Amino acid sequence: MREPVKVLAVDDVPENLIALEALLAEEGLELLTAASGMEALELLLVHDVALALLDVQMPAMDGFELAELMRGTERTRRVPIIFLTAVATDERRRFRGYETGAVDYLLKPVDPQIVRNKVEIFVELARQRQEIARQRDRHAAALARLNAHRDNSPLAIVEFDAGQRIIAWSAGAERMFGWRAAEVSGLRPSELEWLDDQHAALFDTMICGMIEGARVRDMRLLRMRTAVGVTLDCEVYGSALLGAEGALLSVNTQILDVTDRIRAEQTQRLLIGELNHRVKNTLASVQAIATQTLRHSSGPSDFAPTFIGRIHALARAHALLSSTTWQGASLQELVEGQLQTGTIDPARFETGGPAVDLAPEPALHLALVLHELATNAHKYGALSATDGRVALHWDVRGGVLELDWQERGGPDVGPPTRRGFGTALIERSLKAEGGSAVPSYGAGGVGWKLSIPYASAVRLRGEARPVRPSLPTLPMDGQSGLAGKRVLIVEDEPMVALELATILGDAGMAVTGLAATAEEAMAAIAATAADAVLLDGNLQGALVDDVAAALVARNIPFLFVSGYGREHLPIGLDTVMVIEKPFDPRRLLAALQRLVVVEA
C-alpha cells in the first residue's frame, strides 16, 4: 500500500483549518494542521510534506517569516508554498510572497474548486516523486545484486561493443585471466592475445554472428589464455543485448572455466578404457585357466577344486592391487593371501625377506605361481605328509628379485614323467616377466628357484610385515553343527545367490529366503526367523547400512559376502566377518560355523 501524501495547513483561525480539512478530505492525502508558525516548524521537523498552505496574517510569526525560515533549511527548502490571505493586498505584498518562494498567492474567501485543483496537482507530483524514488531504490538494489554477482561469481563476465572492443570486464574476469579492467578496456581480443590461435576464429564467428543479428545467443567451448600464458578450457556463453527498437547495444559473454572438468572427463575415459582392458584381460585369463585346467584334469572332481583355487588366487591378487589403485602389490601380502584363503597352514609355512612391492602384472603372475606351488605341495609334496613343512625366502640381488621355495619332511619327489599345466604355468608366468623358474627334486620334497628382474619390482621397503592370522577353515569333510541351520541370503546377483543356496543346501542348511533389494531384505528380516544372514555389500547400487543396522538391532548374526573391501562396507561393523567374492565354499562354511556354532 502506498503511503499517504502529506499537506501542511497553517492558520490561526480554527474554523479555516476545519474548512480545509473538509475540502481536502480524500483517500491517500493526509492534512497536517498548525495554528502558528512555531507549531508548523515542529511538524516540519517530523513530517515530509508535499505542499504547505500558509496564512499570511498570523500573530508572533506571519506566513512570510515562516516561508523564509522554511527556505533557509535544507529539509524544507523545496516544499512548494501557497499563501492564503484575507488581507487586502497590493503588488508589493504579492511580490514579497513570491520572493519567499511561494508558487501561488490566493485571496480569501478562496474558491474551493481552485484550491482543490491546485492541491491535487502537487499531490500528484509528490506521488510521482515517491514512485520514482521507489523505482530508483529497486534499480539500485538490482544493480547492487548484479554487481555482487559480477564481483563474486566464478564466471568471467566480459562485454563487447559493436567493434568487438571490451567495454566491461568483471572482477571474476580479473581473477580468472589475471588482467585488470583498466588494462583491457577498449582492446579487441586479438590485441590481447587472449584466445588460442586455433579458437580465435571460432570466437570471432560467435561474436560477429550476434553483432550482425544472425543470432541473439550462442555458446562455444574455447581454449583461452591467462595473462601469464596458462591455457584454460572455457565454456563461453554469449548474448546480444538489444535496445527498445532492436538495435544492438552490446554483446555480453559469460565465461566458465571448465579445465578441471575436461581433465576429469578425460581421466574418466582413460580409467574406463583401462578398466575395460583389465576386465577383458582377466576374463581371457579365466578362460585360459578353465581350458588348461580342464585339459589336464582327470574328471569333474579334480577340475572343480583346482579351477576354483586358481580363480581365488587371481581374485586375491586383484583385491590387493585394487586397494592400492593398481599401483602395486606387496610380495608379503601375496604370500599372506595363500594363508588367508586357507591353502597353507601358517604353522607349517616359514617366510622371510625384505618388503618388496611388485608392479601389477608381475603381482598377478606371481600370485598364480604361489598358488600352484602351494597346491602341488598339498597334492604331492611336503604338505601331503603330516610333518612336512615349506619355507619361502626372497631377496634382491644384482637387480633381480630371487625367491627360494623349499619343501622338507615330505615324500621323495622325482622329476615328473609328464609335464603338467601347473608346472607350465609356473615357468611361463615368470618367463613372461623376463624371469625364470628352475625346479629341483629330491628327498623330502621339491624346491624351486624363482627370479624376476628388479625392473618389475616397484621398491624395497624396510622389513617384512608380520603375517596376519587367517580365518580357520573346515576340514574337507567338516561341517559339524551346520545341518538344519536357517540362513537368509541377501544378494542382488541371481547366479551368486543360486550358488550360495547350493553350497548351503549341500551342507544341510535351510535357505529361508532370497532378497535382492534393501526393501526385500528389510521385509524378510522382519518376517523370517533366521539363524544367520549372508549380506551382500551393495544391493543394486544402494548401500546396505540400514539392512545391517536392522540385523544388529534384532541381534541376528550375519556376515558380509561382498566384492567390496571392508573400507567400502558400513562403518562401525569391523567385528563382522567379510567373505570376499569370488568365495571359497569351505571358507564360507567355516565362517558360518564360527558364527552360528562356535560363537552362539
XYZ file of C-alpha atoms in Angstrom:
600
model
C 0.000 0.000 0.000
C 1.266 3.469 -0.903
C 1.970 5.810 1.995
C -0.314 8.900 2.132
C 0.837 12.248 0.750
C 1.015 14.880 3.492
C -0.076 18.549 3.121
C 0.560 21.179 5.794
C -2.093 23.869 6.515
C -1.148 26.760 8.848
C -3.818 29.241 10.052
C -4.503 30.922 13.401
C -8.256 30.633 12.812
C -9.518 27.144 13.724
C -12.582 27.445 11.506
C -10.354 27.917 8.450
C -8.422 24.734 9.264
C -11.678 22.805 9.707
C -12.876 24.067 6.330
C -9.646 22.948 4.651
C -9.906 19.506 6.267
C -13.405 19.094 4.834
C -12.342 20.422 1.426
C -9.263 18.214 1.048
C -10.578 15.010 2.601
C -9.692 12.199 0.179
C -8.016 8.821 0.244
C -4.249 8.966 0.110
C -3.975 12.531 1.400
C -3.204 13.449 4.997
C -3.706 17.063 6.108
C -1.456 18.305 8.929
C -2.739 21.411 10.676
C -0.928 24.046 12.738
C -2.290 27.158 14.456
C 1.022 29.072 14.452
C 4.406 29.314 12.751
C 6.211 27.622 15.653
C 3.755 24.728 15.647
C 4.240 24.417 11.880
C 8.044 24.233 12.261
C 7.685 21.425 14.813
C 5.579 19.429 12.377
C 8.071 20.033 9.577
C 10.846 18.538 11.709
C 8.926 15.245 11.831
C 6.989 15.019 8.553
C 7.839 15.340 4.878
C 5.117 17.384 3.196
C 4.249 17.759 -0.459
C 2.707 21.257 -0.079
C 2.353 23.991 2.546
C -0.800 26.180 2.690
C 0.167 29.256 4.758
C -1.981 32.045 6.120
C -0.158 35.364 5.808
C -1.558 37.278 8.754
C -0.724 35.387 11.978
C 0.427 36.581 15.419
C 4.067 36.176 16.557
C 5.254 34.791 13.198
C 3.419 35.632 9.986
C 3.326 33.484 6.866
C 6.163 35.355 5.160
C 8.512 34.797 8.095
C 7.605 31.109 8.226
C 8.261 30.789 4.495
C 11.691 32.408 4.855
C 12.592 30.010 7.693
C 11.496 27.073 5.533
C 13.657 28.280 2.644
C 16.638 28.554 4.974
C 16.509 24.888 5.987
C 17.682 22.090 3.666
C 14.902 19.739 4.801
C 12.072 22.155 3.772
C 13.787 24.271 1.122
C 11.970 22.647 -1.797
C 8.500 22.390 -0.257
C 6.068 24.340 -2.535
C 4.100 27.097 -0.720
C 0.671 28.590 -1.475
C -0.282 31.699 0.508
C -3.897 32.128 1.596
C -4.777 35.622 2.915
C -7.845 37.755 3.671
C -5.839 40.956 3.929
C -6.133 43.412 1.098
C -3.048 43.083 -0.983
C -1.008 45.185 -3.269
C 1.752 44.388 -5.688
C 4.414 44.949 -3.019
C 2.966 42.261 -0.684
C 2.347 39.897 -3.574
C 5.955 40.352 -4.690
C 7.201 39.601 -1.165
C 5.155 36.380 -1.155
C 6.743 35.132 -4.373
C 10.132 36.331 -3.169
C 9.888 33.986 -0.168
C 9.339 31.047 -2.512
C 5.573 30.878 -2.959
C 4.196 29.167 -6.040
C 0.804 30.898 -5.701
C -0.969 33.656 -3.778
C -4.737 33.260 -3.199
C -7.155 35.717 -1.604
C -9.805 34.674 0.889
C -12.511 33.763 0.563
C -10.909 31.228 -1.799
C -12.705 29.296 -4.493
C -12.878 25.716 -3.152
C -12.512 24.145 -6.594
C -9.405 26.198 -7.356
C -7.815 25.210 -4.044
C -8.708 21.553 -4.536
C -7.304 21.503 -8.100
C -4.073 23.227 -7.131
C -3.557 20.876 -4.178
C -4.266 17.814 -6.355
C -1.534 18.921 -8.777
C 1.100 18.984 -6.041
C -0.199 15.768 -4.501
C 0.105 14.026 -7.871
C 3.619 15.408 -8.312
C 4.503 14.061 -4.854
C 3.135 10.648 -5.757
C 5.203 10.645 -8.932
C 8.290 11.547 -6.908
C 7.514 8.688 -4.497
C 7.180 6.233 -7.396
C 10.410 7.500 -8.935
C 12.132 7.069 -5.575
C 10.780 3.528 -5.245
C 11.946 2.660 -8.750
C 15.309 4.231 -8.001
C 15.641 2.060 -4.892
C 14.598 -1.068 -6.788
C 17.041 -0.322 -9.566
C 19.785 0.403 -7.052
C 19.096 -2.915 -5.290
C 19.059 -4.762 -8.619
C 22.293 -3.058 -9.634
C 23.847 -3.955 -6.268
C 22.840 -7.602 -6.728
C 24.191 -7.588 -10.259
C 27.474 -6.032 -9.122
C 27.723 -8.549 -6.284
C 27.151 -11.346 -8.775
C 29.692 -9.917 -11.181
C 32.244 -9.441 -8.425
C 31.752 -12.763 -6.601
C 30.673 -15.084 -9.396
C 33.108 -17.760 -10.596
C 32.099 -16.650 -14.085
C 34.133 -14.105 -16.003
C 31.674 -11.550 -17.424
C 33.023 -9.598 -20.401
C 31.066 -7.161 -22.577
C 31.894 -6.032 -26.122
C 30.676 -3.164 -28.305
C 29.802 -3.446 -31.989
C 33.513 -3.142 -32.858
C 34.386 -6.101 -30.591
C 36.134 -3.788 -28.133
C 35.967 -4.690 -24.471
C 33.710 -2.272 -22.600
C 33.174 -4.234 -19.359
C 35.484 -6.643 -17.518
C 34.203 -8.127 -14.245
C 36.132 -8.956 -11.080
C 35.591 -12.622 -11.982
C 37.378 -11.985 -15.286
C 40.264 -10.368 -13.401
C 40.553 -13.420 -11.137
C 40.258 -15.920 -13.980
C 42.569 -14.316 -16.540
C 44.801 -12.023 -14.476
C 44.316 -8.746 -16.393
C 42.777 -5.722 -14.632
C 39.812 -3.963 -16.214
C 41.848 -0.819 -16.907
C 44.438 -2.885 -18.827
C 41.962 -4.439 -21.260
C 39.330 -1.706 -21.676
C 38.969 -0.729 -25.346
C 41.068 -3.636 -26.638
C 39.940 -6.319 -29.062
C 40.568 -9.993 -28.190
C 43.167 -10.255 -30.966
C 45.133 -7.343 -29.466
C 45.107 -9.029 -26.073
C 46.404 -12.432 -27.289
C 43.619 -13.804 -25.158
C 42.473 -16.743 -27.289
C 44.307 -19.791 -28.510
C 45.189 -19.373 -32.179
C 43.023 -22.313 -33.245
C 39.984 -20.968 -31.345
C 40.255 -17.245 -32.148
C 38.331 -17.713 -35.409
C 35.542 -19.589 -33.586
C 35.214 -16.739 -31.090
C 35.177 -14.154 -33.889
C 32.411 -16.086 -35.694
C 30.391 -16.261 -32.487
C 30.658 -12.525 -31.697
C 30.119 -11.378 -35.299
C 27.003 -13.518 -35.588
C 25.421 -11.710 -32.638
C 26.627 -8.257 -33.745
C 25.160 -8.778 -37.223
C 21.870 -10.059 -35.811
C 22.159 -13.627 -37.097
C 21.524 -14.889 -33.578
C 20.866 -13.380 -30.189
C 22.716 -16.028 -28.164
C 25.425 -18.592 -28.760
C 27.822 -20.887 -26.929
C 31.285 -22.183 -27.741
C 33.851 -24.370 -25.989
C 37.060 -22.370 -26.446
C 40.649 -22.526 -25.322
C 41.735 -19.208 -23.768
C 44.937 -17.835 -22.217
C 45.629 -16.026 -18.968
C 47.933 -13.052 -18.540
C 50.798 -15.404 -17.656
C 50.172 -17.710 -20.616
C 48.324 -20.540 -18.868
C 45.788 -22.199 -21.185
C 42.223 -22.722 -19.905
C 39.358 -24.708 -21.402
C 36.302 -22.445 -21.189
C 32.616 -22.542 -21.983
C 31.737 -19.122 -23.454
C 28.048 -18.113 -23.388
C 27.215 -15.030 -25.475
C 24.076 -12.875 -25.528
C 23.255 -9.903 -27.771
C 21.827 -7.043 -25.692
C 19.294 -5.131 -27.812
C 17.678 -1.725 -27.346
C 13.975 -0.864 -27.476
C 13.927 -0.797 -31.295
C 16.071 -3.925 -31.691
C 19.343 -2.081 -32.236
C 22.442 -3.727 -30.769
C 23.666 -2.191 -27.537
C 26.462 -4.666 -26.746
C 27.399 -8.346 -26.638
C 27.639 -9.844 -23.166
C 29.695 -13.008 -22.636
C 29.817 -15.187 -19.552
C 32.867 -17.428 -19.386
C 33.109 -20.555 -17.243
C 36.462 -22.233 -16.612
C 35.861 -25.974 -17.206
C 39.517 -27.013 -17.325
C 39.228 -29.272 -14.287
C 36.012 -30.799 -15.591
C 37.529 -31.512 -19.007
C 40.553 -33.130 -17.397
C 38.310 -35.163 -15.097
C 36.299 -36.367 -18.094
C 39.488 -37.301 -19.918
C 40.708 -39.159 -16.844
C 37.359 -40.905 -16.562
C 37.533 -42.032 -20.186
C 41.076 -43.222 -19.612
C 40.046 -45.128 -16.489
C 37.059 -46.693 -18.236
C 39.314 -47.762 -21.081
C 41.853 -49.139 -18.634
C 39.105 -50.917 -16.695
C 37.751 -52.398 -19.919
C 41.250 -53.559 -20.824
C 41.843 -55.150 -17.421
C 38.434 -56.822 -17.329
C 38.949 -58.333 -20.766
C 42.452 -59.463 -19.829
C 41.099 -61.002 -16.631
C 38.295 -62.774 -18.485
C 40.834 -64.051 -21.030
C 42.990 -65.316 -18.148
C 39.978 -67.060 -16.586
C 39.141 -68.598 -19.941
C 42.710 -69.878 -20.340
C 42.807 -71.181 -16.756
C 39.490 -73.026 -17.263
C 40.571 -74.521 -20.585
C 44.002 -75.636 -19.399
C 42.724 -76.931 -16.054
C 40.047 -78.989 -17.818
C 42.596 -80.317 -20.299
C 44.846 -81.566 -17.513
C 42.100 -82.825 -15.162
C 41.018 -86.427 -14.776
C 37.378 -85.502 -14.203
C 34.927 -83.050 -12.610
C 36.014 -83.936 -9.068
C 39.587 -82.968 -9.966
C 38.681 -79.959 -12.121
C 36.406 -78.042 -9.699
C 38.767 -77.542 -6.708
C 41.781 -76.878 -8.935
C 39.968 -74.326 -11.084
C 38.321 -72.589 -8.101
C 41.648 -72.416 -6.266
C 43.334 -70.728 -9.213
C 40.480 -68.229 -9.590
C 40.692 -67.387 -5.877
C 44.427 -66.786 -6.142
C 43.821 -64.437 -9.059
C 40.972 -62.669 -7.192
C 43.107 -62.211 -4.080
C 45.838 -60.537 -6.136
C 43.234 -58.286 -7.796
C 41.948 -57.250 -4.369
C 45.455 -56.299 -3.246
C 46.028 -54.261 -6.392
C 42.648 -52.532 -6.059
C 43.496 -51.446 -2.512
C 46.474 -49.528 -3.947
C 44.551 -48.284 -7.029
C 46.632 -50.676 -9.148
C 49.911 -49.028 -8.257
C 51.427 -52.253 -6.981
C 51.066 -55.124 -4.528
C 53.251 -56.248 -1.649
C 55.012 -59.597 -2.071
C 54.426 -60.233 1.634
C 50.679 -59.700 1.120
C 50.659 -62.085 -1.847
C 52.130 -64.700 0.486
C 49.598 -63.810 3.171
C 46.870 -64.317 0.583
C 47.686 -68.010 0.472
C 47.282 -68.146 4.236
C 44.035 -66.144 4.170
C 42.487 -68.469 1.591
C 43.491 -71.440 3.708
C 45.696 -73.153 1.110
C 48.605 -73.329 3.583
C 48.663 -73.932 7.309
C 50.601 -70.989 8.856
C 52.177 -73.347 11.404
C 53.824 -75.270 8.571
C 54.917 -72.312 6.471
C 58.056 -70.253 7.035
C 58.640 -66.985 5.162
C 61.227 -64.230 5.214
C 62.685 -61.433 3.141
C 62.668 -57.677 2.618
C 59.415 -55.842 1.905
C 59.035 -55.649 -1.867
C 56.211 -54.079 -3.859
C 55.528 -55.622 -7.262
C 54.044 -53.925 -10.300
C 50.517 -55.105 -11.230
C 51.329 -57.670 -13.938
C 54.176 -59.410 -12.061
C 51.978 -59.438 -8.948
C 49.165 -61.270 -10.775
C 51.572 -63.776 -12.290
C 53.364 -64.412 -9.005
C 50.038 -64.890 -7.192
C 49.190 -67.752 -9.547
C 52.700 -69.168 -9.174
C 52.467 -69.206 -5.368
C 49.059 -70.857 -5.548
C 50.379 -73.581 -7.873
C 53.353 -74.212 -5.586
C 51.058 -74.491 -2.540
C 48.585 -76.748 -4.372
C 51.332 -79.083 -5.620
C 52.822 -79.201 -2.122
C 49.423 -80.346 -0.790
C 48.913 -82.931 -3.518
C 52.356 -84.413 -3.986
C 54.889 -82.626 -1.801
C 55.745 -81.825 1.773
C 52.266 -80.658 2.823
C 50.817 -84.053 1.875
C 52.728 -85.515 4.838
C 51.858 -84.906 8.478
C 55.261 -83.478 9.434
C 56.014 -81.744 6.149
C 56.891 -78.042 6.049
C 57.529 -75.363 3.447
C 59.953 -72.432 3.541
C 59.849 -69.422 1.215
C 62.592 -66.809 1.340
C 63.373 -63.964 -1.033
C 65.908 -61.223 -1.618
C 67.027 -58.758 -4.282
C 70.470 -59.360 -5.721
C 72.051 -57.693 -8.729
C 68.825 -56.168 -9.900
C 66.910 -59.445 -9.674
C 64.229 -60.493 -7.189
C 65.040 -64.089 -6.225
C 62.636 -66.410 -4.422
C 63.624 -69.779 -2.918
C 60.810 -72.311 -2.320
C 61.954 -75.352 -0.358
C 59.927 -78.306 0.915
C 61.077 -80.750 3.571
C 59.586 -83.614 5.552
C 57.520 -84.872 2.644
C 57.807 -87.886 0.336
C 60.704 -88.273 -2.052
C 59.932 -86.488 -5.303
C 61.492 -87.234 -8.654
C 61.246 -85.398 -11.949
C 57.743 -85.796 -13.407
C 57.267 -88.117 -16.340
C 54.626 -85.763 -17.759
C 54.858 -82.003 -17.776
C 51.562 -80.779 -16.302
C 49.732 -77.467 -16.585
C 50.824 -76.343 -13.100
C 54.499 -76.649 -13.978
C 53.962 -74.938 -17.312
C 52.023 -72.121 -15.605
C 54.848 -71.514 -13.108
C 57.535 -71.441 -15.778
C 55.641 -69.373 -18.361
C 54.322 -66.834 -15.833
C 57.827 -65.873 -14.756
C 59.252 -66.128 -18.236
C 56.647 -63.572 -19.349
C 58.278 -61.160 -16.875
C 61.772 -61.915 -18.161
C 62.499 -64.219 -15.218
C 62.942 -67.913 -14.707
C 61.675 -70.881 -12.661
C 64.011 -73.815 -12.054
C 62.761 -76.876 -10.119
C 64.833 -79.337 -8.092
C 63.671 -82.763 -6.895
C 64.909 -84.890 -4.058
C 64.263 -86.411 -0.665
C 61.602 -84.613 1.386
C 60.004 -82.632 -1.422
C 60.556 -80.308 -4.343
C 62.390 -76.978 -4.496
C 62.054 -74.024 -6.843
C 64.444 -71.187 -7.640
C 62.350 -68.321 -8.944
C 63.584 -64.998 -10.313
C 62.039 -61.755 -11.651
C 64.068 -58.818 -12.989
C 64.234 -55.996 -10.462
C 62.711 -53.688 -13.077
C 59.425 -55.404 -12.299
C 59.694 -54.521 -8.621
C 58.390 -51.141 -7.518
C 60.622 -50.530 -4.492
C 62.122 -52.018 -1.345
C 60.611 -51.019 1.995
C 62.435 -51.994 5.172
C 61.491 -55.192 6.955
C 58.706 -57.556 6.031
C 55.395 -57.040 7.776
C 54.026 -59.731 10.055
C 51.675 -62.275 8.578
C 48.036 -61.680 9.537
C 46.238 -64.641 11.054
C 43.984 -66.486 8.641
C 40.375 -67.436 9.145
C 40.153 -71.054 10.355
C 38.897 -73.400 7.644
C 36.792 -76.505 7.934
C 38.297 -79.886 7.236
C 37.365 -81.315 3.876
C 34.519 -83.267 5.460
C 33.899 -80.927 8.402
C 30.504 -79.250 8.515
C 29.783 -80.003 12.141
C 26.777 -78.224 13.621
C 25.577 -76.565 10.394
C 22.862 -79.073 9.442
C 19.393 -77.651 9.953
C 20.550 -74.063 10.490
C 18.381 -71.461 8.758
C 20.078 -68.811 6.608
C 18.664 -65.760 4.796
C 20.562 -64.800 1.630
C 20.607 -61.089 0.708
C 22.253 -60.935 -2.731
C 21.286 -58.990 -5.880
C 23.155 -61.154 -8.388
C 20.932 -64.176 -9.246
C 23.787 -66.547 -10.172
C 25.686 -65.745 -6.974
C 22.523 -66.203 -4.882
C 21.918 -69.569 -6.582
C 25.495 -70.660 -5.886
C 25.202 -69.642 -2.232
C 21.930 -71.539 -1.878
C 23.509 -74.626 -3.443
C 26.516 -74.512 -1.091
C 24.264 -74.131 1.951
C 21.944 -76.879 0.769
C 24.842 -79.295 0.245
C 25.910 -78.565 3.832
C 22.432 -79.488 5.119
C 21.378 -75.898 5.860
C 17.967 -74.416 5.063
C 17.647 -71.250 2.980
C 14.757 -69.290 4.496
C 14.612 -66.698 1.734
C 16.351 -64.770 -1.046
C 16.307 -60.941 -1.099
C 17.721 -58.848 -3.949
C 16.946 -55.318 -2.702
C 17.189 -53.451 0.588
C 13.376 -53.296 0.774
C 13.042 -57.051 0.265
C 15.776 -57.649 2.829
C 14.074 -55.481 5.472
C 10.769 -57.301 4.889
C 12.444 -60.722 5.071
C 14.283 -59.820 8.287
C 11.002 -58.791 9.893
C 9.050 -61.828 8.675
C 11.575 -64.678 8.720
C 13.303 -66.396 11.618
C 16.947 -66.982 10.616
C 19.985 -68.274 12.481
C 22.284 -66.258 10.222
C 22.227 -63.888 7.248
C 24.608 -63.647 4.288
C 24.601 -59.934 3.324
C 25.957 -58.503 0.077
C 27.907 -55.258 0.464
C 25.798 -53.421 -2.125
C 22.299 -54.074 -3.455
C 21.627 -52.803 -6.963
C 23.773 -49.726 -6.324
C 22.242 -48.999 -2.899
C 24.097 -49.092 0.414
C 23.244 -51.793 2.953
C 23.746 -49.698 6.094
C 20.046 -49.839 7.034
C 19.898 -53.598 6.500
C 22.995 -54.131 8.655
C 21.561 -51.843 11.338
C 18.307 -53.849 11.357
C 20.240 -57.094 11.806
C 22.235 -55.611 14.679
C 19.041 -54.286 16.305
C 17.409 -57.742 16.109
C 20.604 -59.471 17.285
C 20.706 -61.665 14.169
C 24.223 -62.954 13.354
C 25.417 -62.088 9.851
C 28.499 -61.838 7.693
C 29.249 -59.870 4.555
C 29.691 -61.714 1.258
C 30.962 -58.950 -0.986
C 33.247 -57.931 -3.790
C 33.991 -54.752 -1.807
C 36.767 -54.466 0.741
C 35.947 -53.611 4.332
C 36.643 -49.915 3.720
C 33.537 -49.747 1.468
C 31.222 -51.558 3.899
C 29.094 -49.974 6.663
C 31.249 -48.316 9.307
C 31.245 -49.459 12.906
C 30.986 -53.161 11.986
C 34.655 -54.105 11.989
C 33.941 -57.260 14.005
C 31.633 -58.652 11.300
C 33.457 -61.166 9.108
C 33.846 -60.446 5.385
C 33.939 -63.219 2.789
C 35.260 -61.671 -0.396
C 33.963 -62.679 -3.823
C 34.751 -64.952 -5.510
C 34.428 -67.049 -2.346
C 35.774 -70.422 -1.333
C 32.839 -72.641 -0.246
C 34.885 -74.167 2.566
C 35.862 -70.761 3.922
C 32.245 -69.600 3.691
C 31.067 -72.637 5.658
C 33.870 -72.157 8.170
C 32.755 -68.579 8.755
C 29.143 -69.707 9.183
C 30.198 -72.436 11.601
C 32.094 -69.933 13.728
C 29.137 -67.522 13.527
C 26.270 -69.862 14.451
C 28.027 -72.707 16.283
C 31.269 -71.574 17.906
C 30.157 -68.035 18.863
C 26.495 -68.882 19.523
